[in-house]
PDB file of C-alpha atoms in Angstrom:
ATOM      1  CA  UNK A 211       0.000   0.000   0.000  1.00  0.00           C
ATOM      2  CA  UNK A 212       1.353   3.581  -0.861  1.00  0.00           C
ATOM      3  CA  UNK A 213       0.922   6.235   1.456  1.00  0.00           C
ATOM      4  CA  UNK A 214       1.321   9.706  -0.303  1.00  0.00           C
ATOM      5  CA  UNK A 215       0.774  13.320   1.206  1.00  0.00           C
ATOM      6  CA  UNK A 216       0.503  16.401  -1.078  1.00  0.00           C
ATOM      7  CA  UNK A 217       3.108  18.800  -0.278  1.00  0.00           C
ATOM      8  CA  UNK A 218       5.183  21.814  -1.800  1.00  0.00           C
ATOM      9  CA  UNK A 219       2.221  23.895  -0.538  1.00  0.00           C
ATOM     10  CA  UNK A 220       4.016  26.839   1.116  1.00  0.00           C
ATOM     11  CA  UNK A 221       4.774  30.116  -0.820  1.00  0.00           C
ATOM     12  CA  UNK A 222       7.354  32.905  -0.105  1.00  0.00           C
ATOM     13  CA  UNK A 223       7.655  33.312   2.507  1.00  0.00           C
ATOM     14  CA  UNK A 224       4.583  31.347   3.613  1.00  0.00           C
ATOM     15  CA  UNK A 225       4.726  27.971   4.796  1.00  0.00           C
ATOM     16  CA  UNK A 226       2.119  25.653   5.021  1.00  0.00           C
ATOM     17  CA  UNK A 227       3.139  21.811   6.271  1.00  0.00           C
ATOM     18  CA  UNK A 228       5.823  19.869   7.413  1.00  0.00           C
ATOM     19  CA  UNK A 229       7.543  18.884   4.226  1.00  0.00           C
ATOM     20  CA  UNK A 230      10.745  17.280   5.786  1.00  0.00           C
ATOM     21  CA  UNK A 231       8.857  15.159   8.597  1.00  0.00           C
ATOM     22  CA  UNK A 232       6.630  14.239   6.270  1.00  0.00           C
ATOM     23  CA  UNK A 233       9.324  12.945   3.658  1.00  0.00           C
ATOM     24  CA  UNK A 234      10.353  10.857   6.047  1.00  0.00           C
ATOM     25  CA  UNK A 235       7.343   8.872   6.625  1.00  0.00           C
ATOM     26  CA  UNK A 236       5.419   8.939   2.858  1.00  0.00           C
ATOM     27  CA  UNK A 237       6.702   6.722   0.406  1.00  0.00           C
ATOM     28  CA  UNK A 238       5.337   9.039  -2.385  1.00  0.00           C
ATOM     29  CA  UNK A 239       4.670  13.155  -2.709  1.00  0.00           C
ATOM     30  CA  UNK A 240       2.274  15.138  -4.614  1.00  0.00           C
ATOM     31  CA  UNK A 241       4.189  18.621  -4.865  1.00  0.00           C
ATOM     32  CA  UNK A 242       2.514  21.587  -5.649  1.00  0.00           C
ATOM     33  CA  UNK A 243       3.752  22.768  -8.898  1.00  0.00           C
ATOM     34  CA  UNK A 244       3.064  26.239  -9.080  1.00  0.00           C
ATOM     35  CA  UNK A 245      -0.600  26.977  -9.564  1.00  0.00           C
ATOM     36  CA  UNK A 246      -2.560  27.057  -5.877  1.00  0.00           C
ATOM     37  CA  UNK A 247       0.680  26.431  -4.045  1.00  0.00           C
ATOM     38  CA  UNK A 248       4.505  26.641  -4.330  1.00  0.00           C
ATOM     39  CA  UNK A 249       6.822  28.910  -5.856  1.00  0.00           C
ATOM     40  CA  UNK A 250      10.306  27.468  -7.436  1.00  0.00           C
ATOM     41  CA  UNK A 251      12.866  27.677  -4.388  1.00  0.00           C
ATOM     42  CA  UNK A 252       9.662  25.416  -2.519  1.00  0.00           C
ATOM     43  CA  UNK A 253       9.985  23.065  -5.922  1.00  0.00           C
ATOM     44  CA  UNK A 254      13.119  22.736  -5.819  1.00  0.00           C
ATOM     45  CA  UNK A 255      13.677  22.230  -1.993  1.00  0.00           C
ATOM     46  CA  UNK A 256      11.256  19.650  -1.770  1.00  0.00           C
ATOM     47  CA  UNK A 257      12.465  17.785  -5.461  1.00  0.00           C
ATOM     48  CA  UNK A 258      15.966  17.780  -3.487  1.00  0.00           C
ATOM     49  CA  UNK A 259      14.565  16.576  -0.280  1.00  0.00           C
ATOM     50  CA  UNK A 260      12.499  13.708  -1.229  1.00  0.00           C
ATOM     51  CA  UNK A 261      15.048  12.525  -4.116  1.00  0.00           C
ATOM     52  CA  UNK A 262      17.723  12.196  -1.238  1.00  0.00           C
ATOM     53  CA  UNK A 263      15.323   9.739   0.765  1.00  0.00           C
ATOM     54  CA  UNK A 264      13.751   7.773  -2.387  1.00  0.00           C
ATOM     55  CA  UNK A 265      10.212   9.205  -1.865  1.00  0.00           C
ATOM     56  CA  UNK A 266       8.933   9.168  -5.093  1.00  0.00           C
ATOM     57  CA  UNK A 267       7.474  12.654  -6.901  1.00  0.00           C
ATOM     58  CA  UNK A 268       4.204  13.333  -8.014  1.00  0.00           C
ATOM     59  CA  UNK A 269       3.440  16.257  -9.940  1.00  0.00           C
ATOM     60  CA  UNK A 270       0.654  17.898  -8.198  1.00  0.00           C
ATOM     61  CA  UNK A 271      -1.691  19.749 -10.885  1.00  0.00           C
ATOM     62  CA  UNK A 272      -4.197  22.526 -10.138  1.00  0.00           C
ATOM     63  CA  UNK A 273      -6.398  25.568 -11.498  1.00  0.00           C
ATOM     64  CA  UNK A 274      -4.663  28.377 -11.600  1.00  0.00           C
ATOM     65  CA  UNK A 275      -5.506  29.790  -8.224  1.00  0.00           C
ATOM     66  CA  UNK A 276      -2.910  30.617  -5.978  1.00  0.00           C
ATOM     67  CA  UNK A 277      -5.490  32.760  -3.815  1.00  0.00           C
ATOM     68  CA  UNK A 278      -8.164  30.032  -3.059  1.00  0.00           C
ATOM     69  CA  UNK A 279      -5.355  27.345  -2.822  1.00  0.00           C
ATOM     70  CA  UNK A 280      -6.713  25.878  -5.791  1.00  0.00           C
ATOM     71  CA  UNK A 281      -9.982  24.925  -4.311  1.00  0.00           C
ATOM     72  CA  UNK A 282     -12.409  26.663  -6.444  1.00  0.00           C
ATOM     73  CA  UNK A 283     -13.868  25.177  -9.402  1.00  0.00           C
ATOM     74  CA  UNK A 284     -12.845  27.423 -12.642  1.00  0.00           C
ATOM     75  CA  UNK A 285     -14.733  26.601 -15.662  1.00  0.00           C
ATOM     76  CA  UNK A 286     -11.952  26.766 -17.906  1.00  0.00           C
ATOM     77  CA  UNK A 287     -11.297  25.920 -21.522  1.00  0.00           C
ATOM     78  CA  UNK A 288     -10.402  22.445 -22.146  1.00  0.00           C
ATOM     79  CA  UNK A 289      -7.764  22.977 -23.974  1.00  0.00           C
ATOM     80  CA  UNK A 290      -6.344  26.138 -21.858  1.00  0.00           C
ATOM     81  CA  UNK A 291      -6.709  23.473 -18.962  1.00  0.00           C
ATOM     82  CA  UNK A 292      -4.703  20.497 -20.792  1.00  0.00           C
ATOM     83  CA  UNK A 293      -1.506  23.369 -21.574  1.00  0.00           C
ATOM     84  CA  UNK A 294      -1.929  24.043 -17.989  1.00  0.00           C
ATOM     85  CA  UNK A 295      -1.276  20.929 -17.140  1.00  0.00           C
ATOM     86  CA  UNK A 296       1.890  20.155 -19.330  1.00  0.00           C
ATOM     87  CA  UNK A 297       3.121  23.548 -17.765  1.00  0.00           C
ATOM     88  CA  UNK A 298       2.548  21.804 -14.529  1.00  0.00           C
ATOM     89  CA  UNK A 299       4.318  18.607 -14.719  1.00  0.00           C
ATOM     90  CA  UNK A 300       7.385  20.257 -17.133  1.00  0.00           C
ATOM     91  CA  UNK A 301       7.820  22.303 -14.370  1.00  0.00           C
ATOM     92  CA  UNK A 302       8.273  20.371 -11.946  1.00  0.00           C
ATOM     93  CA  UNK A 303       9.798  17.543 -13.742  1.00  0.00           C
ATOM     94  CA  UNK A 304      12.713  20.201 -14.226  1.00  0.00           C
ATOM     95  CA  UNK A 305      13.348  20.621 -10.880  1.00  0.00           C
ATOM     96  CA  UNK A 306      13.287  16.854 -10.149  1.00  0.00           C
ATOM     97  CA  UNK A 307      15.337  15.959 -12.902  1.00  0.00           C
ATOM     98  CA  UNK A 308      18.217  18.191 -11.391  1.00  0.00           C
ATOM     99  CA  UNK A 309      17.710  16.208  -7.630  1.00  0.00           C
ATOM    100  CA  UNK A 310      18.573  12.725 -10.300  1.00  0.00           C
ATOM    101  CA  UNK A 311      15.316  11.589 -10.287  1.00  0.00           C
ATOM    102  CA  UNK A 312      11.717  12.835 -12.581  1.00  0.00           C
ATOM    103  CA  UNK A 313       8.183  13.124 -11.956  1.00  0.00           C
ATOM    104  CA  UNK A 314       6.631   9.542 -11.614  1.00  0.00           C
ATOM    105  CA  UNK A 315       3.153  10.636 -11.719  1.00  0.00           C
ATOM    106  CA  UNK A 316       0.087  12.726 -11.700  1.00  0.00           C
ATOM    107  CA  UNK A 317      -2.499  13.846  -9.163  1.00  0.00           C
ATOM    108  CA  UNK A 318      -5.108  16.605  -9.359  1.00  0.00           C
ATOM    109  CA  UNK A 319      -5.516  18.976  -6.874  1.00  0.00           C
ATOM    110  CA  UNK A 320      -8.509  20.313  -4.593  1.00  0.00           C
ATOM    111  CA  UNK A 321     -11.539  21.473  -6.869  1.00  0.00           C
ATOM    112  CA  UNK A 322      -9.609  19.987 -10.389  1.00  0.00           C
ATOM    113  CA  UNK A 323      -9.263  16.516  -8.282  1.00  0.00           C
ATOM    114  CA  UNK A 324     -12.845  16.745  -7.063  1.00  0.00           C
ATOM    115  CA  UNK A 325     -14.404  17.896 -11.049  1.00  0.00           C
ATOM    116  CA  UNK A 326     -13.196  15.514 -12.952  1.00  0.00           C
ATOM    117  CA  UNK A 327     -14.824  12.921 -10.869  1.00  0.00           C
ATOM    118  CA  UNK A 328     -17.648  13.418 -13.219  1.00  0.00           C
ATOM    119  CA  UNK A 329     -16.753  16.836 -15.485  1.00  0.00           C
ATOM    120  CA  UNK A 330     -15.953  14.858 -18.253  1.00  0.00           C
ATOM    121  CA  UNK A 331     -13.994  17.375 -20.657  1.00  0.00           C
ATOM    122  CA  UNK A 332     -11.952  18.255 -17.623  1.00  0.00           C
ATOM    123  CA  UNK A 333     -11.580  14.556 -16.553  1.00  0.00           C
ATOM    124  CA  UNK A 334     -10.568  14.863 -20.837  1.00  0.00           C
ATOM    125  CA  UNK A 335      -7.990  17.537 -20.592  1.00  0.00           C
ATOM    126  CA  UNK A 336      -6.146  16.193 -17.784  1.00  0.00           C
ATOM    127  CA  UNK A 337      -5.792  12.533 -19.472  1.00  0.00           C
ATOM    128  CA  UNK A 338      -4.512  14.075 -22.693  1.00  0.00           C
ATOM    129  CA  UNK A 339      -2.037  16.424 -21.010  1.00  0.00           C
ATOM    130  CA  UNK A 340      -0.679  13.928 -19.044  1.00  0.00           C
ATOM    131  CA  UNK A 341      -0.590  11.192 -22.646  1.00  0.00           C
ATOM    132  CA  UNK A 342       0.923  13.994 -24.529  1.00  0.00           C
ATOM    133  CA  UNK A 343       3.946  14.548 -22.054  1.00  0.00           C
ATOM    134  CA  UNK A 344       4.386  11.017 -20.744  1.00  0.00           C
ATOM    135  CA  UNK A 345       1.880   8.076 -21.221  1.00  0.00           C
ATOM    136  CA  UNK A 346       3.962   5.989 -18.934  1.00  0.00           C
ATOM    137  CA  UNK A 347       2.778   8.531 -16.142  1.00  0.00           C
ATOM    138  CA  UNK A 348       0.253   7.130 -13.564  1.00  0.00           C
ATOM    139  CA  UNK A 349      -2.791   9.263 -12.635  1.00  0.00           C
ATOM    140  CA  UNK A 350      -4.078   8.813  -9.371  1.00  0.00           C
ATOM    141  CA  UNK A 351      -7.431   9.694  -8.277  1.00  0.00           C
ATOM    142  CA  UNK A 352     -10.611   8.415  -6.975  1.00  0.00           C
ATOM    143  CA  UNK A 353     -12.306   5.124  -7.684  1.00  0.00           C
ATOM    144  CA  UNK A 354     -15.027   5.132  -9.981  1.00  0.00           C
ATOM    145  CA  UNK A 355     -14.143   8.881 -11.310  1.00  0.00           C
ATOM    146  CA  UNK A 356     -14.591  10.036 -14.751  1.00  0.00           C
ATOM    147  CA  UNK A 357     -10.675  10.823 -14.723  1.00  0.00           C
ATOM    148  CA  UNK A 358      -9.671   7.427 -14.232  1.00  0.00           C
ATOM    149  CA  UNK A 359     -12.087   5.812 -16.389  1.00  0.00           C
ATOM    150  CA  UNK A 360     -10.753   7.795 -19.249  1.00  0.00           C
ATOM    151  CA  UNK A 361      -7.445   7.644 -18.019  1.00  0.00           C
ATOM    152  CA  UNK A 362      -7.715   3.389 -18.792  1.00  0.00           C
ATOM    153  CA  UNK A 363      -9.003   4.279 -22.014  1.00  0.00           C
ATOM    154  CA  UNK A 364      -6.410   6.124 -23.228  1.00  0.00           C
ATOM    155  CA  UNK A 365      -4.117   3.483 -22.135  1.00  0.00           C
ATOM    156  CA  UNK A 366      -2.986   4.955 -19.132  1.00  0.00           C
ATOM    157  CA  UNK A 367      -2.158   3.933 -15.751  1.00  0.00           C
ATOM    158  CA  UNK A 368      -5.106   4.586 -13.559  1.00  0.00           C
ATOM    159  CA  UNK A 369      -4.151   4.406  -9.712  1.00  0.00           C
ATOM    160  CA  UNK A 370      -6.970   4.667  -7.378  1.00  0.00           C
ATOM    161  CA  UNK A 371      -6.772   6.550  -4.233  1.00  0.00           C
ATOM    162  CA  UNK A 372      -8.388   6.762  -0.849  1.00  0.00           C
ATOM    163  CA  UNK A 373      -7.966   9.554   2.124  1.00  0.00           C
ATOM    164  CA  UNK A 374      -7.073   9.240   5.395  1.00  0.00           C
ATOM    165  CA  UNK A 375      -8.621  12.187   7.315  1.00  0.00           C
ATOM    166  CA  UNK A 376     -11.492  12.979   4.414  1.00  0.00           C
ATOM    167  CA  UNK A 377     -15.236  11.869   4.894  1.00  0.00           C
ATOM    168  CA  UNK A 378     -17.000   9.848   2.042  1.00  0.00           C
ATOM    169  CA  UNK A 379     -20.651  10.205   0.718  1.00  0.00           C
ATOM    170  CA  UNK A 380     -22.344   7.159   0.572  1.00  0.00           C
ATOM    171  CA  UNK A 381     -21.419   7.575  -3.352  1.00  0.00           C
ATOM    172  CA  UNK A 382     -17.611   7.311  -2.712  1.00  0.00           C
ATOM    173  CA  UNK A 383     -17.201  11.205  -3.538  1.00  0.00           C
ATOM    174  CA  UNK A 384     -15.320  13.474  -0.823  1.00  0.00           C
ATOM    175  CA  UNK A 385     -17.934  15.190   1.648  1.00  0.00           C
ATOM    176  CA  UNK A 386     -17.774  19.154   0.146  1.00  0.00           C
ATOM    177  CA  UNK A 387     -14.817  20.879   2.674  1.00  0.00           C
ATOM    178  CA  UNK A 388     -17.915  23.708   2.878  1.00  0.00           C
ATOM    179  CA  UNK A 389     -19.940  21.337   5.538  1.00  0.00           C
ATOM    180  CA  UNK A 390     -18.919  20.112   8.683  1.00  0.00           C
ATOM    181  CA  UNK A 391     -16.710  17.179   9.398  1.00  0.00           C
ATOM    182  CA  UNK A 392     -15.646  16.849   6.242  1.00  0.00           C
ATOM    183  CA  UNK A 393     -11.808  16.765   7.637  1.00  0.00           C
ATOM    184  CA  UNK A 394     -11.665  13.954  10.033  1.00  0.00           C
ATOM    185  CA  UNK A 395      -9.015  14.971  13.417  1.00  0.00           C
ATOM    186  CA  UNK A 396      -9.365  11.873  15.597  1.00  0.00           C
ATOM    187  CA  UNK A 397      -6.394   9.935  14.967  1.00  0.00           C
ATOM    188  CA  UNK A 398      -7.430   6.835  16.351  1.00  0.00           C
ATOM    189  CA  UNK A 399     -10.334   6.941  13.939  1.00  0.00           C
ATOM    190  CA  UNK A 400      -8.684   7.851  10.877  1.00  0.00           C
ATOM    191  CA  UNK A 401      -5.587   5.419  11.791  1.00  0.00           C
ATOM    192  CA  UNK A 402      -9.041   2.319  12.062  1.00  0.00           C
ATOM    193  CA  UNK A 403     -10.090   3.388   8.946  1.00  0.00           C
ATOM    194  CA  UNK A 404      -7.146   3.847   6.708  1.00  0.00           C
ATOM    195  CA  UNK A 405      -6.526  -0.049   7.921  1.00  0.00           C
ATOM    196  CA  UNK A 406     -10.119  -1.018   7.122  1.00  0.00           C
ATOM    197  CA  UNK A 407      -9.552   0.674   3.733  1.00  0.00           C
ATOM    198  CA  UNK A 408      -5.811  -1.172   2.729  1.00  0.00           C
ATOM    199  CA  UNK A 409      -7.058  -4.451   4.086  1.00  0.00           C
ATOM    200  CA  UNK A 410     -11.040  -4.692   3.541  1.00  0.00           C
ATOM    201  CA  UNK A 411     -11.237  -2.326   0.707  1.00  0.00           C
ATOM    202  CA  UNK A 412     -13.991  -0.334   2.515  1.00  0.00           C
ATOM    203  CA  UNK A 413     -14.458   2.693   4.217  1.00  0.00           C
ATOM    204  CA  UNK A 414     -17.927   3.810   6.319  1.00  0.00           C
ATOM    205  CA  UNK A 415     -19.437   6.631   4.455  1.00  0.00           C
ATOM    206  CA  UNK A 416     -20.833   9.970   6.933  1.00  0.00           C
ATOM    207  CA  UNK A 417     -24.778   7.711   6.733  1.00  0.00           C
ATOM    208  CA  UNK A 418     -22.666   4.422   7.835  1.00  0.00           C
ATOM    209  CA  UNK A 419     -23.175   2.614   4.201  1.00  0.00           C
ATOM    210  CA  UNK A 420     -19.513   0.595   3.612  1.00  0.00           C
ATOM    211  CA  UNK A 421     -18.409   2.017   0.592  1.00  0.00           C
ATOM    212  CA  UNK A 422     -16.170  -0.067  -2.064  1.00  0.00           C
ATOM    213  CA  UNK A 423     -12.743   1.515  -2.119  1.00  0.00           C
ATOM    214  CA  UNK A 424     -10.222  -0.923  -3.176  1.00  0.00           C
ATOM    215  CA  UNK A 425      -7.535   2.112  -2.678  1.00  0.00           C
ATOM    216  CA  UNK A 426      -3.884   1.459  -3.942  1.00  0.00           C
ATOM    217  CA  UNK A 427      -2.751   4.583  -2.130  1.00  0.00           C
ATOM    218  CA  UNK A 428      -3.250   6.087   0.896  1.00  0.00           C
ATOM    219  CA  UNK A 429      -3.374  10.145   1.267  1.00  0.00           C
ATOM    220  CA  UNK A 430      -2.596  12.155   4.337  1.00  0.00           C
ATOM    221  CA  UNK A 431      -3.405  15.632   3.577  1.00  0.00           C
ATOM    222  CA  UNK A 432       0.187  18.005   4.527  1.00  0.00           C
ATOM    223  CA  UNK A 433      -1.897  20.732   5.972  1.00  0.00           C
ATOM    224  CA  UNK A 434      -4.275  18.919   8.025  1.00  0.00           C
ATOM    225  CA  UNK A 435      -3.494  19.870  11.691  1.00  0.00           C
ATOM    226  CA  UNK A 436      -1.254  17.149  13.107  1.00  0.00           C
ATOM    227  CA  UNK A 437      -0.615  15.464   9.731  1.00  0.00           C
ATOM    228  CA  UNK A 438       3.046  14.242  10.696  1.00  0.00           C
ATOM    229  CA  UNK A 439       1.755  12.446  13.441  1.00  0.00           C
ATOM    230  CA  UNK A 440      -1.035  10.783  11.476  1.00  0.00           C
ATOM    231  CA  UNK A 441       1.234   9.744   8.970  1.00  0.00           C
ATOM    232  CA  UNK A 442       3.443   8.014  11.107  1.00  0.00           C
ATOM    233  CA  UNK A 443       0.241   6.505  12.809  1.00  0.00           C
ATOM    234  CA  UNK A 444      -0.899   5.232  10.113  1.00  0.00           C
ATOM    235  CA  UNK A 445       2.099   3.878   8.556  1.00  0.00           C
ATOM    236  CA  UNK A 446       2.527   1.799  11.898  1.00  0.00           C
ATOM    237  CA  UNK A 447      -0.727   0.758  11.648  1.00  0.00           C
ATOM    238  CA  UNK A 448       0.112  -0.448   7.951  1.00  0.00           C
ATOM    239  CA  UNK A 449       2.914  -2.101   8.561  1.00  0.00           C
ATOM    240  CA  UNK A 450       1.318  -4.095  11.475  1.00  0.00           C
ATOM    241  CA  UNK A 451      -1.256  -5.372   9.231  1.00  0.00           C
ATOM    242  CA  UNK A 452       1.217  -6.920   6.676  1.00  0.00           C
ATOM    243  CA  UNK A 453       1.060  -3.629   4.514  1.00  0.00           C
ATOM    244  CA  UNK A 454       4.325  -2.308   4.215  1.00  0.00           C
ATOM    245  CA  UNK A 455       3.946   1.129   2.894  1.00  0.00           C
ATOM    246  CA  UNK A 456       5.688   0.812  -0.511  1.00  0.00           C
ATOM    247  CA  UNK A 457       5.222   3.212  -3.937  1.00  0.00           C
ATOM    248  CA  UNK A 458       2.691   2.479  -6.910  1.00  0.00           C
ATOM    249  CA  UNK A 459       5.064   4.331  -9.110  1.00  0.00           C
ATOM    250  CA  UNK A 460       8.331   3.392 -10.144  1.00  0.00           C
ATOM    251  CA  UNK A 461      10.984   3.758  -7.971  1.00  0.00           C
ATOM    252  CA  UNK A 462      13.535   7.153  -8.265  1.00  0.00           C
ATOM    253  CA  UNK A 463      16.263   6.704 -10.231  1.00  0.00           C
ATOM    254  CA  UNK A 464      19.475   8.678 -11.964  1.00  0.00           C
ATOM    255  CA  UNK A 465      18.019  11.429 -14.532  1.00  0.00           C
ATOM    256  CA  UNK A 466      18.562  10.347 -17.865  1.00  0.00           C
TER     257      UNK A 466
END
């Protein structure tokens, strides 16, 4: 089971996360690359970082919306939103490629992750931005979402992903972050349901249906409020049920 947290997120002289605790406990990260977080000394301090301790990079693609941290949904043109994208990864894949290693796959962030669940010329842009600059890239994202459907059609790798401290809908869909407790902060419950999710393939929606999950990786949210101590939590709690956290994507190596 992978356990990935999206980080990268500070800006300036902002900072939002623990990027180096974290890196020590995730076996993959989903950095920010630009658009609602993260500026290029944060890229490349992070690329550096998690290249020395074989974490594996992620390019972390958003709207362009660096003042609602990328959680507003922007109807933008498709194919504005695909170039976008490539910006995104290139980016980033620059700075990784410098640290020895490259950008091993693709996650949307906030309100792009949550549209193209079912906006299907979003869900359209972000496939062929991601075929167009690598097709070998993963995309991870949730089960059952327009994204990775397409994703598999395209012949892409389509990596489904679950979230430790996020509620569920009895659909499978994130509950909105506009309504209560839709950010879980009890660690004993989000470390008993991450486990129920790697090793039953469930997890209790907010109504108490059991939702199918099936997740190959695990998220931890970097600016949850005690997120380094969930992670670790949780990958104790992995490893004790015979789930060594290990990476969906290929491992690091050498830039070529």
């Amino acid at each position: 089971m992978d356990l990935n947290s999206d980080l990268g997120e500070g800006f300036g002289a902002w900072r939002l996360g623990d990027d180096e605790a974290l890196l020590d406990v995730v076996t993959s990260a989903n950095v920010a690359c630009g658009f609602h977080a993260g500026d290029p000394t944060v890229l490349r301090r992070v690329t550096e970082r998690a290249a020395e301790r074989g974490v594996v990079i992620g390019a972390q693609v958003g709207y362009r919306d660096l003042p609602g941290f990328g959680r507003r949904f922007i109807d933008v043109d498709p194919a504005e939103l695909a170039n976008d994208v490539i910006y995104q990864i290139g980016a980033l894949d620059g700075f990784a490629r410098i640290a020895g290693t490259r950008v091993r796959y693709v996650k949307p962030h906030g309100a792009l992750y949550n549209a193209i669940v079912t906006h299907a010329e979003q869900a359209a842009a972000v496939v062929e931005a991601v075929r167009r600059y690598d097709p070998t890239l993963p995309i991870l994202g949730l089960p059952g979402s327009e994204s990775l459907r397409q994703a598999e059609s395209a012949g892409l790798t389509a990596v489904r992903e679950a979230f430790a401290d996020r509620a569920y809908t009895p659909s499978g869909a994130l509950v909105s972050r506009r309504l209560p407790g839709a950010v879980l902060h009890d660690v004993e419950e989000i470390v008993a349901r991450c486990v129920q999710m790697a090793v039953d393939g469930t997890v209790t929606a907010v109504d108490g249906t059991v939702v199918t999950v099936a997740p190959q990786s695990l998220c931890v949210h970097g600016d949850t409020p005690g997120a380094v101590e969930i992670a670790r939590r949780v990958r104790a709690a992995l490893m004790a049920a015979g789930l060594p956290p290990t990476p969906f994507a290929a491992p690091p190596h050498s830039a070529q």
